[in-house]
Coordinates of C-alpha atoms in Angstrom, one line a residue:
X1 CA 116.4 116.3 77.6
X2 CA 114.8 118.7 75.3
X3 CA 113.0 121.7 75.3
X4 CA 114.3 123.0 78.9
X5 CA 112.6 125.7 80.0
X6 CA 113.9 128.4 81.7
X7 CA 112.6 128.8 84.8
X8 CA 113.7 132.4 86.1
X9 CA 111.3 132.9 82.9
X10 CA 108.7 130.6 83.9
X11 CA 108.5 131.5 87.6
X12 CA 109.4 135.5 87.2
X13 CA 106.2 136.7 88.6
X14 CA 107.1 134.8 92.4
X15 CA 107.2 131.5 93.4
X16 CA 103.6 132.2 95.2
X17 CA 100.6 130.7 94.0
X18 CA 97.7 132.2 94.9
X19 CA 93.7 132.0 94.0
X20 CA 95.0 131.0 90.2
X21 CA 97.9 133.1 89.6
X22 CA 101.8 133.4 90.4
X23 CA 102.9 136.2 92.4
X24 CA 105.6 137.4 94.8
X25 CA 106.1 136.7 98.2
X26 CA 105.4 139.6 100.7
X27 CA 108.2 139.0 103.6
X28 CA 111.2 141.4 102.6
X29 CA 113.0 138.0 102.9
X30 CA 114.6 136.0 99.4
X31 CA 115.9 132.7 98.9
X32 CA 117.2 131.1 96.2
X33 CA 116.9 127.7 94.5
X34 CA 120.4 126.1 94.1
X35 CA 121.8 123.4 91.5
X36 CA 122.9 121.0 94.0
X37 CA 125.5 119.2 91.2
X38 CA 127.0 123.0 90.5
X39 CA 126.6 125.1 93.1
X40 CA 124.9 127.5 90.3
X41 CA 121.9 129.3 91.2
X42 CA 118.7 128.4 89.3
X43 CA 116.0 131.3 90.8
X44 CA 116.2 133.9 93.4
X45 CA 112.6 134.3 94.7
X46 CA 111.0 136.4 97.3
X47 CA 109.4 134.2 100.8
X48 CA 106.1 134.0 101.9
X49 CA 105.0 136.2 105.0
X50 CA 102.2 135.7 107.3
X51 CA 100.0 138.0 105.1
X52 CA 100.6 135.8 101.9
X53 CA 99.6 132.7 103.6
X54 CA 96.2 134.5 105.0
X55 CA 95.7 135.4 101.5
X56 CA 96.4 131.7 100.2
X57 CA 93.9 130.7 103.0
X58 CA 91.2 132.8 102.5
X59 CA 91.5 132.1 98.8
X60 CA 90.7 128.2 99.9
X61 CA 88.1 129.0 102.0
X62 CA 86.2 131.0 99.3
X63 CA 87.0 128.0 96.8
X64 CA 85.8 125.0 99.4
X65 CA 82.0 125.7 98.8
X66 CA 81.9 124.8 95.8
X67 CA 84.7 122.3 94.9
X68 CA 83.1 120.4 98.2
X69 CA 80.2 120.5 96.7
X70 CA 80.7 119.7 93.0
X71 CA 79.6 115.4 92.4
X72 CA 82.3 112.9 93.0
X73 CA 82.1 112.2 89.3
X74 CA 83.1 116.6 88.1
X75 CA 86.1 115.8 90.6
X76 CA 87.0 112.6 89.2
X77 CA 86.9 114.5 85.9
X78 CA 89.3 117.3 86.9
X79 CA 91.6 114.7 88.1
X80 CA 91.9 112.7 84.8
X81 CA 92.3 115.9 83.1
X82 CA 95.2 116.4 85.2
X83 CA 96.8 113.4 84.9
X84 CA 96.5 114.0 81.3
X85 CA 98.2 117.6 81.5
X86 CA 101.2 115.8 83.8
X87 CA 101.7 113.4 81.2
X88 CA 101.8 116.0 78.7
X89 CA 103.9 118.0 80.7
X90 CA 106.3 114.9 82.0
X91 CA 109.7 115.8 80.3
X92 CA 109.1 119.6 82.3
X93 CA 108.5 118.3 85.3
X94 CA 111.1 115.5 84.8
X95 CA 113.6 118.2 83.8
X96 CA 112.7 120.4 87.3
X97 CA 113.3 117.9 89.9
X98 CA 116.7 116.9 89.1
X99 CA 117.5 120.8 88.6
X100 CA 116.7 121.7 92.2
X101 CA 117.4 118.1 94.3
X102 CA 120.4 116.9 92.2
X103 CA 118.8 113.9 91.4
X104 CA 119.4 111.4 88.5
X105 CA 117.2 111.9 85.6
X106 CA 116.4 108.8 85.0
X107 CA 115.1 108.8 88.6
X108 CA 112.8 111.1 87.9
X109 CA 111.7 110.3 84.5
X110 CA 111.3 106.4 85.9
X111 CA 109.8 106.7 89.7
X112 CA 108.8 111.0 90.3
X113 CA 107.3 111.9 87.9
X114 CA 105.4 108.6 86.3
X115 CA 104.4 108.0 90.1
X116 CA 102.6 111.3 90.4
X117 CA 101.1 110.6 86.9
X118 CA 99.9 107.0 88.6
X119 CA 99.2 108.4 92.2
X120 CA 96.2 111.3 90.0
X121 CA 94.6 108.5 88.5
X122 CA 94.1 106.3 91.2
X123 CA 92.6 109.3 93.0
X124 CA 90.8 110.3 90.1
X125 CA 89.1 107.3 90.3
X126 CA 88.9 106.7 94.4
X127 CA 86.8 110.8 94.1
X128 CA 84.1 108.5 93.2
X129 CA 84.3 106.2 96.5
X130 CA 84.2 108.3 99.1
X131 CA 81.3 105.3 100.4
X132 CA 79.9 105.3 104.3
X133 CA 78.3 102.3 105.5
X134 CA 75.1 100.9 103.7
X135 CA 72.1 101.9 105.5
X136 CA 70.5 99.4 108.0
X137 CA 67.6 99.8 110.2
X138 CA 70.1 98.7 113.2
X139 CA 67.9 100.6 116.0
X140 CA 64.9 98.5 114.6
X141 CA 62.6 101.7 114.6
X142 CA 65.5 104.3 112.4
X143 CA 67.4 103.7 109.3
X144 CA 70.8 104.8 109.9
X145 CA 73.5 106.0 106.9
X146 CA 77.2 107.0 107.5
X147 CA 77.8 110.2 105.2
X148 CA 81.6 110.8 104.2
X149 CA 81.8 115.2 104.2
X150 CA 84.9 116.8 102.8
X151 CA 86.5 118.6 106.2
X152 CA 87.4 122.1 105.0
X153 CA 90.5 123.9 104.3
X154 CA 93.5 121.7 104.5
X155 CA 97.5 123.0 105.3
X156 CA 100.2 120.8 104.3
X157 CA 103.5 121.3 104.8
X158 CA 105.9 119.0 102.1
X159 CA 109.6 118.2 102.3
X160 CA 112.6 118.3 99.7
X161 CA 113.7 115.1 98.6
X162 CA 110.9 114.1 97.0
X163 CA 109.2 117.3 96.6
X164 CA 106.5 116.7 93.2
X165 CA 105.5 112.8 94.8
X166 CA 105.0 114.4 98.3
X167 CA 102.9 117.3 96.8
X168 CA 100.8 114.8 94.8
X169 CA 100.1 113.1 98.3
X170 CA 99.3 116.2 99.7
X171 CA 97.1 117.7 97.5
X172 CA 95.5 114.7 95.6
X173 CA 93.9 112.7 99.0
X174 CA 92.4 116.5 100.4
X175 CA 90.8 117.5 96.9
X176 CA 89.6 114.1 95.4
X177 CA 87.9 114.6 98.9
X178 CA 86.4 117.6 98.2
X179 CA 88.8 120.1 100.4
X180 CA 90.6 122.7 99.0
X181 CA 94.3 123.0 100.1
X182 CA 96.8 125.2 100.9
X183 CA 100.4 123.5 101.0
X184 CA 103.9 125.3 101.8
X185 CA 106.4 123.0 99.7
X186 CA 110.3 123.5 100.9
X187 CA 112.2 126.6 100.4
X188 CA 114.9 124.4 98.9
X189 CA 113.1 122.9 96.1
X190 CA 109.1 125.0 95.4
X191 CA 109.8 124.4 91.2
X192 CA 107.4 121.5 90.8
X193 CA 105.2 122.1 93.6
X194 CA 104.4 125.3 91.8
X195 CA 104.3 123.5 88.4
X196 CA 101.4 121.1 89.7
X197 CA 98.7 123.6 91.0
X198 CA 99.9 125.6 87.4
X199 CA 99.0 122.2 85.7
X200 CA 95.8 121.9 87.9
X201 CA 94.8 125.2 86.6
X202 CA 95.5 124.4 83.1
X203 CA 93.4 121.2 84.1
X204 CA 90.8 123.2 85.0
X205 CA 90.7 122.8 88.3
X206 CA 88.9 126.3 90.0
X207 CA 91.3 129.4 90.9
X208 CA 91.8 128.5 95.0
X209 CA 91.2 125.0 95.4
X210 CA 95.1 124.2 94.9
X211 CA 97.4 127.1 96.3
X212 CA 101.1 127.2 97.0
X213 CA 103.2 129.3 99.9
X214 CA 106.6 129.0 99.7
X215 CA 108.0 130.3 102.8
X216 CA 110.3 130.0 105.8
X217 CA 109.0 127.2 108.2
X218 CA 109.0 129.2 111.3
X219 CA 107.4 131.8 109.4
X220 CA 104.8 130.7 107.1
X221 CA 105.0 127.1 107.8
X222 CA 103.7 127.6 112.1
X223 CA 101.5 130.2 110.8
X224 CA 99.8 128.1 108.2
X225 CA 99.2 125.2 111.1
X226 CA 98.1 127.3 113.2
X227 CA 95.8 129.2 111.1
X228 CA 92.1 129.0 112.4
X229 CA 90.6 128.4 109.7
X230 CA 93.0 125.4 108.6
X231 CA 91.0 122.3 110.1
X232 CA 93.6 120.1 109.4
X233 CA 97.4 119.6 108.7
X234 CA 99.6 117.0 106.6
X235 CA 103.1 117.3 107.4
X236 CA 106.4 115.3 106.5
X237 CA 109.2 115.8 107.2
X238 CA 111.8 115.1 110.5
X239 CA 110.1 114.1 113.8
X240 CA 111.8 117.2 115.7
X241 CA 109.8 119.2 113.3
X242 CA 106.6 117.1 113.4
X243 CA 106.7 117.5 117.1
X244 CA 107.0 121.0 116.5
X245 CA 103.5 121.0 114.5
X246 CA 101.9 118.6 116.3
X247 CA 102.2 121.3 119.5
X248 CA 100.7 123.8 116.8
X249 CA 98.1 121.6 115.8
X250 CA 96.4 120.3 118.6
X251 CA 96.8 124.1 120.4
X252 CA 94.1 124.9 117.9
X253 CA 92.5 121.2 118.2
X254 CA 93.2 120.6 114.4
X255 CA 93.2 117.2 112.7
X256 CA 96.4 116.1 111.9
X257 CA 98.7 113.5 110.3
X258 CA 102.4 113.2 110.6
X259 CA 104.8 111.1 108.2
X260 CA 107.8 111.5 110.2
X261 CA 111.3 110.4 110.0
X262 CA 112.6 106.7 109.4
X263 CA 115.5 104.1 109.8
X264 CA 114.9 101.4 108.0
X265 CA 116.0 97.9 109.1
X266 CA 117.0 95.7 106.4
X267 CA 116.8 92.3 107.8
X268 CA 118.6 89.2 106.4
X269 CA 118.3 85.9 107.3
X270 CA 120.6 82.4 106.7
X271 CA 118.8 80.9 104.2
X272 CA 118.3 84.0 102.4
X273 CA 119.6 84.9 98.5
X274 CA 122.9 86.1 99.3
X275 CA 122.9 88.1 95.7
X276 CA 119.2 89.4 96.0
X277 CA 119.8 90.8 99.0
X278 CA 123.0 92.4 98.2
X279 CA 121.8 93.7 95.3
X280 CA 118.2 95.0 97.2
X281 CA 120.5 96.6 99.9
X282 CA 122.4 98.9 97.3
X283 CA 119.6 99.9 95.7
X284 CA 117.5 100.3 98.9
X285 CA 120.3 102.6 100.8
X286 CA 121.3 104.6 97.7
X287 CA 117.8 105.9 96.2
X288 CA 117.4 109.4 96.1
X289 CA 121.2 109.5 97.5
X290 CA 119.9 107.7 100.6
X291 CA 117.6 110.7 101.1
X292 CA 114.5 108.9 101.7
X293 CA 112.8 108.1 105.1
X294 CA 111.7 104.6 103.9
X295 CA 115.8 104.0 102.6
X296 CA 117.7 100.5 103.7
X297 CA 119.7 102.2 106.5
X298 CA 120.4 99.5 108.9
X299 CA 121.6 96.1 107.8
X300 CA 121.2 92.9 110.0
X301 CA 122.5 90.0 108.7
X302 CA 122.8 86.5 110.2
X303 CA 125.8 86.2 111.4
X304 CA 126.7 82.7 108.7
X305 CA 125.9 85.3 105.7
X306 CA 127.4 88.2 107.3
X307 CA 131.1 88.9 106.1
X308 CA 130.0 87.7 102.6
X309 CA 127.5 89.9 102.3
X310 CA 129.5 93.2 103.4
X311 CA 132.0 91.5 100.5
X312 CA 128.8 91.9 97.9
X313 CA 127.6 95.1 98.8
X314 CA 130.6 96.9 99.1
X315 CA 131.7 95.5 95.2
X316 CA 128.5 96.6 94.4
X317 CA 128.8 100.3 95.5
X318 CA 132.1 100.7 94.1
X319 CA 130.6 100.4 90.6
X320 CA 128.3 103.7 91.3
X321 CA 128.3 106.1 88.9
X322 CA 128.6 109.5 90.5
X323 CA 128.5 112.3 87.8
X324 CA 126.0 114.8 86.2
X325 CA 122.1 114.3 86.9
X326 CA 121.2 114.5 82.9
X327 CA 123.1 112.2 82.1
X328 CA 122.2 109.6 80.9
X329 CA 124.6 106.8 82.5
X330 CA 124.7 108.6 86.2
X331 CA 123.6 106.1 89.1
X332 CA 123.8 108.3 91.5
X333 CA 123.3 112.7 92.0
X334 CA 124.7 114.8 95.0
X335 CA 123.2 115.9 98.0
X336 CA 120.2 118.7 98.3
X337 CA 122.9 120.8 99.8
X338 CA 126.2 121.0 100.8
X339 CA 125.0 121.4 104.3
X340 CA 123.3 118.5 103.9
X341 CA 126.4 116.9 102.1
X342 CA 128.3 118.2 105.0
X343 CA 125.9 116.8 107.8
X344 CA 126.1 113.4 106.2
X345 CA 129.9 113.5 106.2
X346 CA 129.9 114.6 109.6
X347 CA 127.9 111.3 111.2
X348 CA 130.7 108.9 108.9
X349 CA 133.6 111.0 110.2
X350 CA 132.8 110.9 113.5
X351 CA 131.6 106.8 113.2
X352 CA 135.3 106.2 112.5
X353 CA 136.2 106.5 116.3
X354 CA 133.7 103.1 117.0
X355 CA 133.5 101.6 113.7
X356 CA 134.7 100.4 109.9
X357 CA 134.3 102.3 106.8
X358 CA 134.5 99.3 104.6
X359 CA 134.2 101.5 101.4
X360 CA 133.7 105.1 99.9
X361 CA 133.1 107.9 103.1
X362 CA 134.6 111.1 101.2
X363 CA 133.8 113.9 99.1
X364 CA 134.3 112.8 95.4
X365 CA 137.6 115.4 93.8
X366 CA 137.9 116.7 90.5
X367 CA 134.9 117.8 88.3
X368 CA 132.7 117.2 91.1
X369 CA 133.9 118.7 93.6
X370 CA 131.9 121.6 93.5
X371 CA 128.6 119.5 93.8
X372 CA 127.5 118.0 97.3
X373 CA 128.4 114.7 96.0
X374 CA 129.3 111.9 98.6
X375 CA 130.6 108.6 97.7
X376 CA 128.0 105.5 98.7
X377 CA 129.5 104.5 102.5
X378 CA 129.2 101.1 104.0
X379 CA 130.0 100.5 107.8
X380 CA 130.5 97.6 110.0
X381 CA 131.0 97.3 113.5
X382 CA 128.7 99.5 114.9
X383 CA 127.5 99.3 118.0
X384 CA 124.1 99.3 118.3
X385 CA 123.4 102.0 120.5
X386 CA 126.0 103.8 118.0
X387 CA 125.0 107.4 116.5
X388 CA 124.9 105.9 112.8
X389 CA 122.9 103.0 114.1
X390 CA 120.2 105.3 116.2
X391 CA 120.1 108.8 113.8
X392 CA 118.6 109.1 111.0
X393 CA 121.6 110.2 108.8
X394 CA 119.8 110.9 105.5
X395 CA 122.2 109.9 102.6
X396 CA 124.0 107.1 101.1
X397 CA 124.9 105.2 103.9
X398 CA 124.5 102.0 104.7
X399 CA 125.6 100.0 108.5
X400 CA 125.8 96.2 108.6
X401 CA 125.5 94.4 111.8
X402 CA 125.7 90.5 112.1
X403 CA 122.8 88.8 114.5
X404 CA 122.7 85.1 115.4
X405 CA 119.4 84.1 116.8
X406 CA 116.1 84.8 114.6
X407 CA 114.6 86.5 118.0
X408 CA 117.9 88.7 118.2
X409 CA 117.4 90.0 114.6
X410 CA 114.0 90.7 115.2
X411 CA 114.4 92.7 118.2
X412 CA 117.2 94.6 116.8
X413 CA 115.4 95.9 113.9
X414 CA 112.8 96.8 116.0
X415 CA 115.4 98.8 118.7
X416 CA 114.4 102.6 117.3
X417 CA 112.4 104.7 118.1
X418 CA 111.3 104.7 114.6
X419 CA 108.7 102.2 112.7
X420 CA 108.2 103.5 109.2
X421 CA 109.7 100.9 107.0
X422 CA 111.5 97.5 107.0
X423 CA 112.1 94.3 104.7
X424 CA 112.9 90.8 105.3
X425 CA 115.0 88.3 103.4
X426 CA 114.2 84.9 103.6
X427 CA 113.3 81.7 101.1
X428 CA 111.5 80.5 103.9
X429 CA 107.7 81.6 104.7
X430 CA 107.2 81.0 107.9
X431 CA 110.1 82.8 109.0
X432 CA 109.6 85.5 106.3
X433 CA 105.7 86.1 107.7
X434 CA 107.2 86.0 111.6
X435 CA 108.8 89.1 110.6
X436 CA 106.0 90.6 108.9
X437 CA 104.0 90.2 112.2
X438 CA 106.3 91.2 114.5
X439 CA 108.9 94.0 112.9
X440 CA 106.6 97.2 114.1
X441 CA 106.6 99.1 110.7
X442 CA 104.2 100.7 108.9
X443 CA 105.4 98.9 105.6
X444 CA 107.3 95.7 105.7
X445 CA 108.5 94.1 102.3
X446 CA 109.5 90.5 101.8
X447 CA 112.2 89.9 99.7
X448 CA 112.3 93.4 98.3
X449 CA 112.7 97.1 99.4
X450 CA 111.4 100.6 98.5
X451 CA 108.6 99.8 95.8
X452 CA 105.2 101.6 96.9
X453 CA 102.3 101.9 95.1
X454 CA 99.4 104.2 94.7
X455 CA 96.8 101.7 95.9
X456 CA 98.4 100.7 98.9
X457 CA 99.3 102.8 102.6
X458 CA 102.2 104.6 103.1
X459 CA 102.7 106.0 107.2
X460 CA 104.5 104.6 110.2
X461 CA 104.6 103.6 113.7
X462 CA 106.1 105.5 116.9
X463 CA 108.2 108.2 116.3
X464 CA 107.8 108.2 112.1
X465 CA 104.3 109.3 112.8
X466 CA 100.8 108.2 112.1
X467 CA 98.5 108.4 109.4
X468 CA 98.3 107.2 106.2
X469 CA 99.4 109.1 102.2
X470 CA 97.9 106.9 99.4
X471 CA 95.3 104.2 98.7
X472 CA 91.9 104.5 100.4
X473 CA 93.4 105.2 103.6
X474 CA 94.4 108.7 103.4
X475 CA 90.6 109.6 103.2
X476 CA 90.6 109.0 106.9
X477 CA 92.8 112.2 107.1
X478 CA 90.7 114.1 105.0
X479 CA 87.1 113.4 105.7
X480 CA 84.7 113.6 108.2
X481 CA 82.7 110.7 109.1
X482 CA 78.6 111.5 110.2
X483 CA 75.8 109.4 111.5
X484 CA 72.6 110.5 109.8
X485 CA 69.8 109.1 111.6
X486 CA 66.6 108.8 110.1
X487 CA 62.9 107.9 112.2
X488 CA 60.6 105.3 110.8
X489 CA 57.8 105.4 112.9
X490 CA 56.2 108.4 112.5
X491 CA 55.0 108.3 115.9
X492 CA 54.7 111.8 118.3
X493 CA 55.5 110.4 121.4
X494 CA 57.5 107.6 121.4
X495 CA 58.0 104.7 124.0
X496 CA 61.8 106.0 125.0
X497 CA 60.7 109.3 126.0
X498 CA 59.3 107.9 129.3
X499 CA 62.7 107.7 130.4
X500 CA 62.5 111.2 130.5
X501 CA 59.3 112.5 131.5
X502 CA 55.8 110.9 131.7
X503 CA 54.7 107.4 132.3
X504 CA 53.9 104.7 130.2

């Protein structure tokens, strides 16, 4: 990596961005932005009050006006600019993400940052879209359109392990829409959150139509939901939270969508490609360091492939590369956290009472031992109503349980109360396409796990929430549909109003 900046430099005047501009936060409060691989700090910064995210609000408000009503075609334009300025910017961006969530770089110079780069142009070109329904006569005597109105001021709310994608599907949907958007990125990682509505700007996107409160979540967060003039909140993060919001939310009767927590089931059949699926599980439980909601979490393998694939995988996780996120050659970064590290450690410790670590479970020694590394853990025997089985544990874990009946390993994959995401592995169709139907997820993958693109949904069932980020879907969030009825008959008193007074 060349040309690192230095971001107490870049970000001295606050991690606040407000109408256009950086600035401090007002709540006598700091936090600070840890090197998750070090333990270093990499900016001190002062929280957002309640004051700073009026301020942020208001400053949308006086910007919705007239982004809402610029054409589809100036929005579209902005949007491409941007892309272009991300592009420019990619190494920066690249560079920032690993810094503050530990992750390899060649994660996010392969996946982060070119799929925010994809996810502005596909919504630079959905701005000009935004389609209602033809008009029909369907009354016989009016003509009847379906207008599609940009709702207002938007609050998101965005978590830390992937916080530039999760801004981009925050902020992209609401303003290719025409709303203007406040969004409160995670105390923990705010660098690139902040670098996007800078690149906006420099995009020339208005001062207020993209602002950024970093704050505490009981603090700023709760206030932002429940802000009156907010019409409507995007938030993801852990269902305890989301229920947290959505009691917020709808106290104020807001719009609101929730992209909650996950626990993948990973689900292989007989007949499946024993090395496909071994090598789609690693890869699908360790991304991000397991720190994804859509991550391979559960294993269920028919019970004939069983013991040989827990022989694959865990060869396969013992040649991870644990080390420094700029290198080069590093597989696999630390933890967000130590307490997250720590948390994580503390679900695989206490599994050891029911079940088998089959390989790694500990804290790396040596030169990394002052990151929140943690080794890439496989587990069998399990019960099913087991802790590692049920919680979302967030990190690079992985828990294999055989099944024997096709209905068994459907049913278990669908015993949680989450629904986000799921694959199946199968040469077969039929049984491959069974699963699709029934596994009760918002995204299930054949063959494969984790890819997502920009044109296509991303939300979940039950407890992971509802409503859509990406593709044409997420304008459902962020627009609001009207009838506009039109007469055709020009005539005073028509025949229907003798329902209501008069005679025919």
């Amino acid at each position: 990596m060349g040309n690192r900046f230095q971001v107490k430099d870049r970000f001295a005047d606050g991690a606040q961005y407000i109408d256009g501009r950086l600035r401090s936060g007002t709540s006598g409060q700091s936090h600070t932005v840890v090197d998750p691989a070090t333990g270093d700090e990499v900016l001190t910064y002062e929280l957002a009050s309640t004051a700073d995210v009026d301020e942020a609000v208001a400053a949308a408000k006086r910007a919705f006006p007239a982004w809402s009503g610029a054409t589809p075609g100036e929005r579209s334009d902005a949007l491409h600019r941007l892309g272009a300025v991300l592009a420019e910017q990619a190494e920066d961006f690249a560079y920032a993400e690993s810094l503050q969530c530990g992750k390899p770089i060649k994660l996010s110079t392969e996946f982060d940052v070119p799929g925010t780069i994809d996810n502005t142009a596909f919504f630079a070109g959905a701005a000009r879209h935004l389609q209602g329904q033809a008009a029909a006569e369907y009354s016989g005597d009016h003509t009847s359109c379906v207008r599609r109105e940009a709702i207002g001021v938007v609050g998101s709310i965005a978590p830390w392990n992937y916080p530039l994608q999760m801004a981009a599907w925050k902020i992209l949907p609401a303003v290719a829409a025409g709303n203007t958007i406040v969004l409160k990125p995670a105390e923990l990682t705010p660098l690139t959150s902040l670098m996007f509505a800078q690149a906006a700007k420099d995009a020339g996107l208005p001062d207020g139509v993209i602002n950024i409160v970093t704050g505490a979540g009981r603090e700023a967060g709760e206030h932002l939901v429940a802000h009156p003039d907010v019409v409507m909140t995007s938030f993801t993060g852990s269902t305890a939270v989301g229920k947290r919001v959505a009691e917020i939310a709808t106290a104020t009767v807001k719009r609101l969508h929730l992209e909650l927590g996950g626990k993948a089931p990973f689900l292989v059949f007989d007949d499946a490609d024993l090395e496909a699926a071994a090598h789609g599980a690693v890869a699908a439980s360790l991304i991000n360091t397991g720190q994804d909601c859509t991550a391979a979490t559960r294993a269920y393998v028919q019970r004939p492939l069983h013991d040989a694939f827990v022989t694959r995988v865990a060869e396969l996780m013992e040649t991870v590369r644990l080390g420094d996120p700029f290198a080069a050659t590093t597989d696999l970064g630390p933890l967000v956290s130590h307490a997250q590290r720590d948390r994580v450690a503390g679900f695989v410790e206490r599994a050891r009472a029911y079940a088998t670590v089959v390989t790694g479970g500990e804290v790396p020694q040596g030169e990394l031992a002052e990151g929140a590394y943690y080794r890439p853990t496989l587990i069998t025997g399990a019960a099913q109503d087991s802790e590692v089985v049920q919680s979302e544990i967030f990190g690079p874990v992985l828990v294999v349980l055989p099944f024997d009946t096709d209905d068994e390993g459907i049913a278990l994959a669908n015993d949680t109360p989450y629904g986000l995401a799921a694959s199946a592995w199968s040469r077969d169709v039929y049984r491959a396409n069974r699963a699709t139907r029934e596994i009760k997820a918002g995204c299930v993958w054949v063959n494969d796990h984790i890819p997502i693109i920009s044109e296509m949904p991303h939300g979940g069932y039950k407890a992971s929430g509802f409503g859509k980020d990406m593709s044409a879907y997420s304008f459902e969030e962020y627009t609001q549909v009207k009838h506009v009825m039109y007469d055709n008959t020009a005539v005073a008193a028509k025949d229907w109003h003798r329902t209501i007074f008069g005679d025919r």
